Tab-separated table of C-alpha atoms in Angstrom:
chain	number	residue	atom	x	y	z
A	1	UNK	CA	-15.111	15.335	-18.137
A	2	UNK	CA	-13.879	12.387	-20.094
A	3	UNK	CA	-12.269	9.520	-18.769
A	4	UNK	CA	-8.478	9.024	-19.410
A	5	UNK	CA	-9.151	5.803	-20.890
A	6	UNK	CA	-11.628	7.650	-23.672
A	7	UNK	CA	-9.670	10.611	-24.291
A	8	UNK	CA	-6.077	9.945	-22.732
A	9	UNK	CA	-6.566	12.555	-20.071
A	10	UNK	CA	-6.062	12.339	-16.537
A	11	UNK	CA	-8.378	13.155	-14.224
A	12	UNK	CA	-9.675	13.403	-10.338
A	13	UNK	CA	-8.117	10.772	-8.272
A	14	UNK	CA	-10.240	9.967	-4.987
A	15	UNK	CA	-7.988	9.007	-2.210
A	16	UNK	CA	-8.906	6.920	0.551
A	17	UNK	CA	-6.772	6.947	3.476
A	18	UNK	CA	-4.941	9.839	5.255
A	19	UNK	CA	-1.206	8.061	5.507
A	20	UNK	CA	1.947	9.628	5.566
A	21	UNK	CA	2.822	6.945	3.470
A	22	UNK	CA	0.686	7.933	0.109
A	23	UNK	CA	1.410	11.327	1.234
A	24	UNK	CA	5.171	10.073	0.411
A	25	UNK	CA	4.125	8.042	-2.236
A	26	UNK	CA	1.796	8.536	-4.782
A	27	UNK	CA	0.375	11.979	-3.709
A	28	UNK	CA	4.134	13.080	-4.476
A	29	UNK	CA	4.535	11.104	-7.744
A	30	UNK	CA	1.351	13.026	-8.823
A	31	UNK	CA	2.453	16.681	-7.464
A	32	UNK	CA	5.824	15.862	-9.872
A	33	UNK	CA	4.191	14.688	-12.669
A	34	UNK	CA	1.892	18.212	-12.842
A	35	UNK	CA	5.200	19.808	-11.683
A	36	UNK	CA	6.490	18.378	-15.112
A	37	UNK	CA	3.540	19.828	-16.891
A	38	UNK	CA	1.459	16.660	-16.692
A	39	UNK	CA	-2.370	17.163	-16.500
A	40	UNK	CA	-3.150	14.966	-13.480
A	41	UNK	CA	-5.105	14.704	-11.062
A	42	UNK	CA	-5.890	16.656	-8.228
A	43	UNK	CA	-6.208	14.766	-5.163
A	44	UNK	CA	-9.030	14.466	-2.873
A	45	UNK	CA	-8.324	12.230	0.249
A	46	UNK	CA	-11.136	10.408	1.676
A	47	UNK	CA	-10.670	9.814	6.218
A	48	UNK	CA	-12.398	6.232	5.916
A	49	UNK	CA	-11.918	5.644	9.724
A	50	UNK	CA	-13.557	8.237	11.267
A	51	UNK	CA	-11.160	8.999	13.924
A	52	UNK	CA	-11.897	12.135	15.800
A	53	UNK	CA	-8.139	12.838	16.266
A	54	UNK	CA	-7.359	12.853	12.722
A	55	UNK	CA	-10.094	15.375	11.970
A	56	UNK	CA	-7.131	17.792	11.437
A	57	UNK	CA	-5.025	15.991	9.296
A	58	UNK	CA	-8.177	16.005	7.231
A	59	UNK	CA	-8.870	19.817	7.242
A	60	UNK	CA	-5.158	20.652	6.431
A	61	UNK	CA	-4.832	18.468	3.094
A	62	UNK	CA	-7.296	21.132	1.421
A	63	UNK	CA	-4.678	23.926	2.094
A	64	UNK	CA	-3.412	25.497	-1.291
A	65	UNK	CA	0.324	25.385	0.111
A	66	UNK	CA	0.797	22.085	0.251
A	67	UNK	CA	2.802	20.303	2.960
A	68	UNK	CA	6.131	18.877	3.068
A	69	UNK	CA	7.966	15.439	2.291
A	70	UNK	CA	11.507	15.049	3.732
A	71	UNK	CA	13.513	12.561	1.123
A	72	UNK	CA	16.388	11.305	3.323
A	73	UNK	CA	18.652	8.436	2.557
A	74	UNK	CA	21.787	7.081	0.316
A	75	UNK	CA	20.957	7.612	-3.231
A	76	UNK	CA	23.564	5.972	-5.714
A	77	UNK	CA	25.940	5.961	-2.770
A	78	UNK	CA	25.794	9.515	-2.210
A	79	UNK	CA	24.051	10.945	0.420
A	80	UNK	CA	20.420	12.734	-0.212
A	81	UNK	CA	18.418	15.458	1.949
A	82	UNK	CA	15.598	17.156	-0.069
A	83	UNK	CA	12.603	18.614	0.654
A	84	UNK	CA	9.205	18.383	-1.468
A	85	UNK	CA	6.354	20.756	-1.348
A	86	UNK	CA	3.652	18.959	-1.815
A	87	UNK	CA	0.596	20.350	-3.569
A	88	UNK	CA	-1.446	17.839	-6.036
A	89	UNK	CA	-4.027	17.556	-3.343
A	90	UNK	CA	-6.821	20.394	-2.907
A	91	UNK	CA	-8.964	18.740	-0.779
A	92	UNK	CA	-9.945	16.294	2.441
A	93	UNK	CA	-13.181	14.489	3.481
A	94	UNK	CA	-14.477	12.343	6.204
A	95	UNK	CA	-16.647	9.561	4.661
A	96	UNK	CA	-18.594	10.088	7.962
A	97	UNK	CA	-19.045	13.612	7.851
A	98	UNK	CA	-18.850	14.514	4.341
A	99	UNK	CA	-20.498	11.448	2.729
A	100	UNK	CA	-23.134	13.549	0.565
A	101	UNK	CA	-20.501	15.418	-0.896
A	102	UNK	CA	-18.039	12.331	-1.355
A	103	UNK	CA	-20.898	10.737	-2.678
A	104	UNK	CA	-21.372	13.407	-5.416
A	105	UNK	CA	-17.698	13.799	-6.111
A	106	UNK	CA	-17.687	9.975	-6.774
A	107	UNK	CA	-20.533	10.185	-9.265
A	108	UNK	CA	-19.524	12.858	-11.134
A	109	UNK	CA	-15.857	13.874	-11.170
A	110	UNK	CA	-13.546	10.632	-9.972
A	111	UNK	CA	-11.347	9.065	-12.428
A	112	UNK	CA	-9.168	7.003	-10.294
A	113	UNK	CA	-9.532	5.313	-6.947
A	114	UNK	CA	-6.309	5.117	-5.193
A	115	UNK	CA	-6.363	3.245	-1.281
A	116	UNK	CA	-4.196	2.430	1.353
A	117	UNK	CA	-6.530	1.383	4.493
A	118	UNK	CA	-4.458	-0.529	6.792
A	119	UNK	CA	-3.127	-4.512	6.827
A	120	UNK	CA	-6.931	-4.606	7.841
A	121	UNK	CA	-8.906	-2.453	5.573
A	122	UNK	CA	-10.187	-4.944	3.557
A	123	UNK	CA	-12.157	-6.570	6.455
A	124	UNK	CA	-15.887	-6.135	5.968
A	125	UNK	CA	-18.164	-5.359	8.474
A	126	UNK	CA	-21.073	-7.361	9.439
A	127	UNK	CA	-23.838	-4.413	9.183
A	128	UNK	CA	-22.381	-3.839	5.876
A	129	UNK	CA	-24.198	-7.033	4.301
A	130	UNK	CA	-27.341	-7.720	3.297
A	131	UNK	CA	-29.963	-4.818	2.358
A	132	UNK	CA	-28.450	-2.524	5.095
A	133	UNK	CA	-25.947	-1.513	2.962
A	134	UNK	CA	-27.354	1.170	1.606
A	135	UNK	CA	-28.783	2.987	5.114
A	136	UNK	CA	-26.806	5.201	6.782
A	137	UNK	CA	-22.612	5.231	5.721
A	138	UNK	CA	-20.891	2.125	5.261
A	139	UNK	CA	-18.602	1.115	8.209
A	140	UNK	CA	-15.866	-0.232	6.166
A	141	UNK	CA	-14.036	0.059	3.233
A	142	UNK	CA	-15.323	-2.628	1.052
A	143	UNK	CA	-19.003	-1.223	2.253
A	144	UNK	CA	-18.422	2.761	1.287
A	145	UNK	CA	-16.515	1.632	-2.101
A	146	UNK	CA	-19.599	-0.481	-3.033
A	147	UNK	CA	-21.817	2.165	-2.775
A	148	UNK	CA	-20.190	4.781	-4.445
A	149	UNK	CA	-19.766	2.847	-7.232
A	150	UNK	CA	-23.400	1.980	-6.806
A	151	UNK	CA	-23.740	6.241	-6.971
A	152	UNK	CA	-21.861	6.351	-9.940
A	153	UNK	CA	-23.424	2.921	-11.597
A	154	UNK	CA	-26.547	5.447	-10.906
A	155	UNK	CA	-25.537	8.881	-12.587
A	156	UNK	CA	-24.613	7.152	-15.672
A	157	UNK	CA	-21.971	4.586	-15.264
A	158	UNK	CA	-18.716	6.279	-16.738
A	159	UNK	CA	-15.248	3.879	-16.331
A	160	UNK	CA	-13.646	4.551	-13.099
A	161	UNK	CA	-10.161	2.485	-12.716
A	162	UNK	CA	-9.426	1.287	-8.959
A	163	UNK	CA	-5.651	1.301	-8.253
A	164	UNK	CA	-5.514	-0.266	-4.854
A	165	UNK	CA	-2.111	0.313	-2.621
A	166	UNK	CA	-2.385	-2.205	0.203
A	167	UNK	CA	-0.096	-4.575	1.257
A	168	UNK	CA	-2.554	-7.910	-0.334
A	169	UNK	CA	-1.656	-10.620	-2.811
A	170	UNK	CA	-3.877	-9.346	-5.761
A	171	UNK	CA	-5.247	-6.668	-3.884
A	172	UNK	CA	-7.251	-5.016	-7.226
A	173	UNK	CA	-8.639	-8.584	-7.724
A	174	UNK	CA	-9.320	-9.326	-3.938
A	175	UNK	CA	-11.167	-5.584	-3.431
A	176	UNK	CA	-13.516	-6.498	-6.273
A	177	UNK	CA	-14.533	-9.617	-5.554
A	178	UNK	CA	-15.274	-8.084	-2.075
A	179	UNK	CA	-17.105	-5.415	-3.797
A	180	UNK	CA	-19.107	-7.993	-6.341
A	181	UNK	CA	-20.306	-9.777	-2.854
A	182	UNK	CA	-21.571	-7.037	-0.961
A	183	UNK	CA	-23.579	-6.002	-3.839
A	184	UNK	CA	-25.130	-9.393	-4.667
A	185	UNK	CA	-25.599	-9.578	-0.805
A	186	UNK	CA	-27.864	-5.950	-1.079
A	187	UNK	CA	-29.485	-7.546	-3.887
A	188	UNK	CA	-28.327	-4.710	-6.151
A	189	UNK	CA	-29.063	-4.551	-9.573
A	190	UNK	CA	-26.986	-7.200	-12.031
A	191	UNK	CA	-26.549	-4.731	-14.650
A	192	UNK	CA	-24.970	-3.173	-11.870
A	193	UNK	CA	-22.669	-5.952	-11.009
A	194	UNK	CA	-22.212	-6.480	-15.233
A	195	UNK	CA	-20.403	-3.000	-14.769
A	196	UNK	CA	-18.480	-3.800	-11.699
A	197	UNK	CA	-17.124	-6.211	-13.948
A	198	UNK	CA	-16.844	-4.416	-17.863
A	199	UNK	CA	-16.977	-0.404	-16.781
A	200	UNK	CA	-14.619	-0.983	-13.513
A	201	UNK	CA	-10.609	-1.291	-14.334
A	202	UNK	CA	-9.411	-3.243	-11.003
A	203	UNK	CA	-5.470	-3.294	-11.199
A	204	UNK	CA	-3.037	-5.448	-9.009
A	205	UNK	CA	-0.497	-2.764	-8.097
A	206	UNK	CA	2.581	-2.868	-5.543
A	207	UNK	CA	3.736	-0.011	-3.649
A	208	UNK	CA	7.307	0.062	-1.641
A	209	UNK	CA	8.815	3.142	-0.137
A	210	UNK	CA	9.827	3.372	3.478
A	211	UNK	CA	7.887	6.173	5.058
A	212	UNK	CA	9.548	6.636	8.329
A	213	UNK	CA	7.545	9.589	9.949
A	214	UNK	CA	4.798	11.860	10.253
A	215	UNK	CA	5.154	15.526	10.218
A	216	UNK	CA	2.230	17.431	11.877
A	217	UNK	CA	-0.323	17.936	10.514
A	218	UNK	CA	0.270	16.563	7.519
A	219	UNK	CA	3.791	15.865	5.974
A	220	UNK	CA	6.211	12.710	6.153
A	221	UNK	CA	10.051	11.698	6.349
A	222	UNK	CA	11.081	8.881	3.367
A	223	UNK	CA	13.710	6.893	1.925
A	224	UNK	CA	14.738	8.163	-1.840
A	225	UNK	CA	13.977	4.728	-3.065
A	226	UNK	CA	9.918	4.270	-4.241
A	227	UNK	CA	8.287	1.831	-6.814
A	228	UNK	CA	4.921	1.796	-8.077
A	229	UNK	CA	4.339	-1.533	-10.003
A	230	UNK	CA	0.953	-1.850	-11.534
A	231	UNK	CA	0.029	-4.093	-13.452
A	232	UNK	CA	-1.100	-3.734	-17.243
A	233	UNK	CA	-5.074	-4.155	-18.042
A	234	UNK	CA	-6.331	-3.347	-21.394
A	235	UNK	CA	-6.733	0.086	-22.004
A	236	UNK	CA	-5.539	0.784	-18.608
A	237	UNK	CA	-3.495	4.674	-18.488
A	238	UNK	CA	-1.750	5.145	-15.585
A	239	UNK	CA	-2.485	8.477	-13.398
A	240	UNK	CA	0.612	10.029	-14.213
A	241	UNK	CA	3.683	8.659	-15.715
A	242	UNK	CA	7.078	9.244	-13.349
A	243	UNK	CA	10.092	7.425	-12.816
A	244	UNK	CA	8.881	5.282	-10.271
A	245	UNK	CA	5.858	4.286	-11.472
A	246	UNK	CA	6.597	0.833	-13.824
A	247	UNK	CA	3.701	-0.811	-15.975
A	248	UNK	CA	4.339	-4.795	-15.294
A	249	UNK	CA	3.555	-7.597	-17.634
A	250	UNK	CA	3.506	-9.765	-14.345
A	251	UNK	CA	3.470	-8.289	-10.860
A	252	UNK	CA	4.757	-11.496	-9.408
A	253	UNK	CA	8.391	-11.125	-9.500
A	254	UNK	CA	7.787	-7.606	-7.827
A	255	UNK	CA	5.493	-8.937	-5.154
A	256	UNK	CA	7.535	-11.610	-3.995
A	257	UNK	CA	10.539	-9.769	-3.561
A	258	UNK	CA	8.890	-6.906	-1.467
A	259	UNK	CA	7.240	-9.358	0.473
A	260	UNK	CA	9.122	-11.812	0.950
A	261	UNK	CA	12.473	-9.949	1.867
A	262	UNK	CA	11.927	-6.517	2.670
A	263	UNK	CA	8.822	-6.867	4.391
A	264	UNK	CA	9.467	-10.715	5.853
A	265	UNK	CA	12.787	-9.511	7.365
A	266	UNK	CA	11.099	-6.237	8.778
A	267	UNK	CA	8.823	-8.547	10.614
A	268	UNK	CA	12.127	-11.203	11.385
A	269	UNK	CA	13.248	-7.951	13.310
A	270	UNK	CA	9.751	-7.456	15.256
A	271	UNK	CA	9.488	-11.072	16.453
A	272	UNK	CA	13.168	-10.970	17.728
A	273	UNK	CA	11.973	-6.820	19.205
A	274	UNK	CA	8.798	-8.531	21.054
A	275	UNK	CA	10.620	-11.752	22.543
A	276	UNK	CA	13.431	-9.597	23.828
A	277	UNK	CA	11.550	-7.079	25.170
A	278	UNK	CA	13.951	-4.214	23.778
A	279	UNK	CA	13.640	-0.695	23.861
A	280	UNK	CA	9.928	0.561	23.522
A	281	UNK	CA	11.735	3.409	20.646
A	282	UNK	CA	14.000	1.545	19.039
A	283	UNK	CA	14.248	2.426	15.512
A	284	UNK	CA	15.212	-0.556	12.679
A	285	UNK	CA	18.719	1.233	12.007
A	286	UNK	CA	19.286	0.970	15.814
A	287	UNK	CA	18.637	-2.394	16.329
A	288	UNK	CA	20.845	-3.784	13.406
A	289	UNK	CA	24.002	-1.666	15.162
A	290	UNK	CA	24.070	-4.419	17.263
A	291	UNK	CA	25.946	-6.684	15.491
A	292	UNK	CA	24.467	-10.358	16.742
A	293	UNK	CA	20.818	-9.141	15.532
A	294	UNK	CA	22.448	-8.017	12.002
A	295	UNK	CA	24.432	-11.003	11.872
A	296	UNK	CA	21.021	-13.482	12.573
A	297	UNK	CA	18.941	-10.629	9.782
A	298	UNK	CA	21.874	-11.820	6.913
A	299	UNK	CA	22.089	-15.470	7.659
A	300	UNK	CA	18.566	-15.957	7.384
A	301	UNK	CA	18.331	-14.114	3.870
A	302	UNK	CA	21.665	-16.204	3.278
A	303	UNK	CA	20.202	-19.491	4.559
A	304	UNK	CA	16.643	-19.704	4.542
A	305	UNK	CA	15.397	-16.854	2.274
A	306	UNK	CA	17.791	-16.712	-0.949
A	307	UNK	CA	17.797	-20.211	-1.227
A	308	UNK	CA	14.461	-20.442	-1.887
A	309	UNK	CA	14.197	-17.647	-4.396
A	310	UNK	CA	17.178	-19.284	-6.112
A	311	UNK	CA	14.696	-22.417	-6.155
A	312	UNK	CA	11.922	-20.041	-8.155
A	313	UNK	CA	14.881	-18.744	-10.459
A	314	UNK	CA	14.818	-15.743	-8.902
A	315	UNK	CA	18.262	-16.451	-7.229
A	316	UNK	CA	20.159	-13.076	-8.707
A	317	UNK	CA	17.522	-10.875	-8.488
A	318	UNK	CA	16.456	-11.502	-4.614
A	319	UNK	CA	20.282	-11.400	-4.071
A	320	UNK	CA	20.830	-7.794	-5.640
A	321	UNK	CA	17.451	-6.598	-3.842
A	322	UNK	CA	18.374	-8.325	-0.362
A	323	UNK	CA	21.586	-6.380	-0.612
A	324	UNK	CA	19.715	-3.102	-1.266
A	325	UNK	CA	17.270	-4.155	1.983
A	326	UNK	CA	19.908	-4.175	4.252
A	327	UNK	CA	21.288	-0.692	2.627
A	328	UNK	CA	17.408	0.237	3.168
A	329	UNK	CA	17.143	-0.524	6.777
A	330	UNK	CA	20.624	1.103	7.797
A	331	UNK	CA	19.640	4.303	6.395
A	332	UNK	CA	21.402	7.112	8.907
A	333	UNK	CA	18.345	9.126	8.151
A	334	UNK	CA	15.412	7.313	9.064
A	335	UNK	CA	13.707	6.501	12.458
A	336	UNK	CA	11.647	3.538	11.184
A	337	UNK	CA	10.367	2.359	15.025
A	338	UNK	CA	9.812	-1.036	15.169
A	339	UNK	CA	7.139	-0.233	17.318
A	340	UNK	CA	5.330	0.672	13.959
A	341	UNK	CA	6.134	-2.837	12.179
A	342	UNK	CA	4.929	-4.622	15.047
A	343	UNK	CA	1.465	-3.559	14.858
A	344	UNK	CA	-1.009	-6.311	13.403
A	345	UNK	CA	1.976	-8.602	14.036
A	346	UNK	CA	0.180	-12.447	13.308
A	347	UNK	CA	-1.129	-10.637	10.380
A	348	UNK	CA	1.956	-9.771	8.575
A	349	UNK	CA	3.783	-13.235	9.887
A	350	UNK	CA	1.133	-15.342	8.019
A	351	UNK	CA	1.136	-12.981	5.074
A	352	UNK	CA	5.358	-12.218	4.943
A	353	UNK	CA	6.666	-15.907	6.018
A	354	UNK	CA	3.827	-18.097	6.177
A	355	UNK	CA	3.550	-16.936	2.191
A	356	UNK	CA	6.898	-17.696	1.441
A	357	UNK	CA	7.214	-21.045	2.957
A	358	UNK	CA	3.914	-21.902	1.441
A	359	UNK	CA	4.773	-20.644	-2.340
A	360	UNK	CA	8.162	-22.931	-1.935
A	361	UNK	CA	6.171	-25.914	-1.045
A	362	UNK	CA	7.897	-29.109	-0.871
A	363	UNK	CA	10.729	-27.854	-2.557
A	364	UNK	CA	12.491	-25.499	0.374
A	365	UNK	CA	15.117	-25.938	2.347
A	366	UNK	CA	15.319	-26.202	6.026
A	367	UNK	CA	14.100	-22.729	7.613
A	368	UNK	CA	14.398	-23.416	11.174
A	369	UNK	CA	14.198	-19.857	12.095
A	370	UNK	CA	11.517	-18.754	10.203
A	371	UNK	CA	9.649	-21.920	10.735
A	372	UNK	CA	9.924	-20.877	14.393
A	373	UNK	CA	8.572	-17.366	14.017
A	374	UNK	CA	5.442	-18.652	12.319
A	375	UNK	CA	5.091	-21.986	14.918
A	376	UNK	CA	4.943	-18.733	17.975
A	377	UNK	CA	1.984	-17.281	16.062
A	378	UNK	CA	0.220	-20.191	15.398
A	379	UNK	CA	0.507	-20.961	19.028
A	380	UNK	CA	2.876	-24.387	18.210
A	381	UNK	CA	5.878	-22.549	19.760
């Protein structure tokens, strides 16, 4: 099969992670583009974890009808309740069950890499460098990716484009520079580390959709609003094209505004959840019905957040998005639990606030409040 960036085709995408969000995300953008008559993908979704209770989340994304996605939400002030049957995937594997057959799949059919792993997925584990790479299955992410690019590198070294979806400043250029160390660590060949370099597209993308909930086994709830943002490479074609998939000159602008109010207030919200000790269920939209919490949410985008974008010369586009956010997280449809966005909480302060004070610099304003949130993680609070 040729590559797409050959021949302009689209071809296998290799999935790894099991999420209800890329169920919501780009496992639906690619089920509408071949709905539209598009030839992409299929799907295969890689378990990377090897958790024993998700063995049936794996099994059921190889069923032929599909599974559902829930769109709930305002849309263009109007509200929105669809339903999507999902069906661009036609297969699951568990990189510790299945590996031989990933492992061929890789080689041979793959196109595209697409990940989302977790605000840790990128951590590498020790038995995974040096030589001992290539015994047994890798244990993490970094360490299976590097050797079944290795497998491929092997059967003949076709292009293979890596579109990574986690939540990491320059994720695309972070994951291979992971991936060029643990193969110089396993002393692997340089002319295969030339090709991790020259045969390997790795693309900086952003993903943003609010996927609320899992249905069982596999399925999701999520806002109508998605982006895709991935920026261009040369010779780089996208999986699919849709409507909320944009090629970016810069990701940037994107990045910063995700991050730095969507996501950085979602984490304002968890601090506040964890130092009050509030309801174990309680959902975003339920916590910003009490007025003082929404009222302490706006004045810090109004006072310590905008500000500082306006600073960048960003100011009117991190107003109009902040005003969307706050649409977002009010959503009457969604049960977003903020028991969710408190997991891996000092991770996603340093990377959501401690970012954004850092990218100001010298140059911000006072941010008492967010100064505090960080000053609690870093244990000066």
């Amino acid at each position: 099969m040729p590559h797409p960036m050959d021949a302009g085709v689209t071809g296998r995408i290799v999935q790894f992670g099991t999420s209800r969000f890329l169920q919501a995300h780009v496992d639906l953008f690619v089920h509408e583009a071949r709905q539209s008559g598009q030839e992409a993908g299929p799907i295969t979704v890689v378990q990377t974890s090897g958790d024993a209770a998700r063995a049936g989340r794996v099994a059921a994304f190889g069923r032929p009808e599909g599974y559902p996605v829930l769109i709930r939400g305002i849309e263009d002030g109007r509200p929105v309740e669809r339903s999507v049957t999902v069906t661009s995937i036609d297969q699951g594997l568990s990189a510790g069950t299945d590996w031989e057959d990933l492992e061929r799949l890789f080689a041979g059919e793959a196109a595209y890499v697409v990940s989302n792993t977790g605000d840790m997925g990128y951590a590498v584990a020790e038995a995974d460098r040096g030589p001992a790479l290539l015994d047994g299955v890798p244990a993490s992410f970094p360490g299976k990716l590097t050797r079944l690019l290795h497998a491929r590198w092997r059967a003949g070294g076709r292009p293979i484009t890596i579109l990574p979806c986690e939540l990491v400043n320059r994720n695309g250029q972070v994951l291979q520079a992971l991936v060029l160390e643990l193969a110089a660590q396993a002393a692997l060949p340089e002319g295969f580390r030339d090709w991790l370099r020259e045969g390997v597209t790795w693309t900086d993308t952003l993903v943003d959709r609010i996927v609320s909930e899992a249905l069982g086994p596999v399925g999701a709830v999520a806002e109508p609003y998605a982006i895709w943002v991935i920026e261009r490479r040369p010779g780089l074609v996208p999986p699919c094209t849709h409507p909320a998939i944009v090629l970016a000159e810069e990701l940037e602008p994107h990045e910063r505004l995700k991050l730095h109010i969507l996501n950085l207030g979602h984490t304002v919200l968890a601090d506040l959840w964890l130092r009050e000790g509030r309801r174990a269920d309680e959902t975003v939209r339920e916590i910003l019905a009490d007025t003082a919490v929404a009222d302490r949410l706006s004045r810090i985008y109004r006072e310590e957040v905008l500000p500082g974008f306006a600073l960048k010369g960003m100011g009117a586009q991190a107003e109009a998005y902040a005003a969307t956010t706050l649409d977002r997280f009010r959503n009457p449809f969604l049960n977003h639990r903020i028991a969710d966005i408190a997991q891996n909480h000092a991770t996603k302060v340093e990377r959501r606030i401690g970012a954004f004070l850092h990218w100001l610099g010298e140059a911000r304003g006072a941010t008492p409040v967010l100064d505090a949130v960080l000053a609690r993680q870093e244990g000066r609070g």
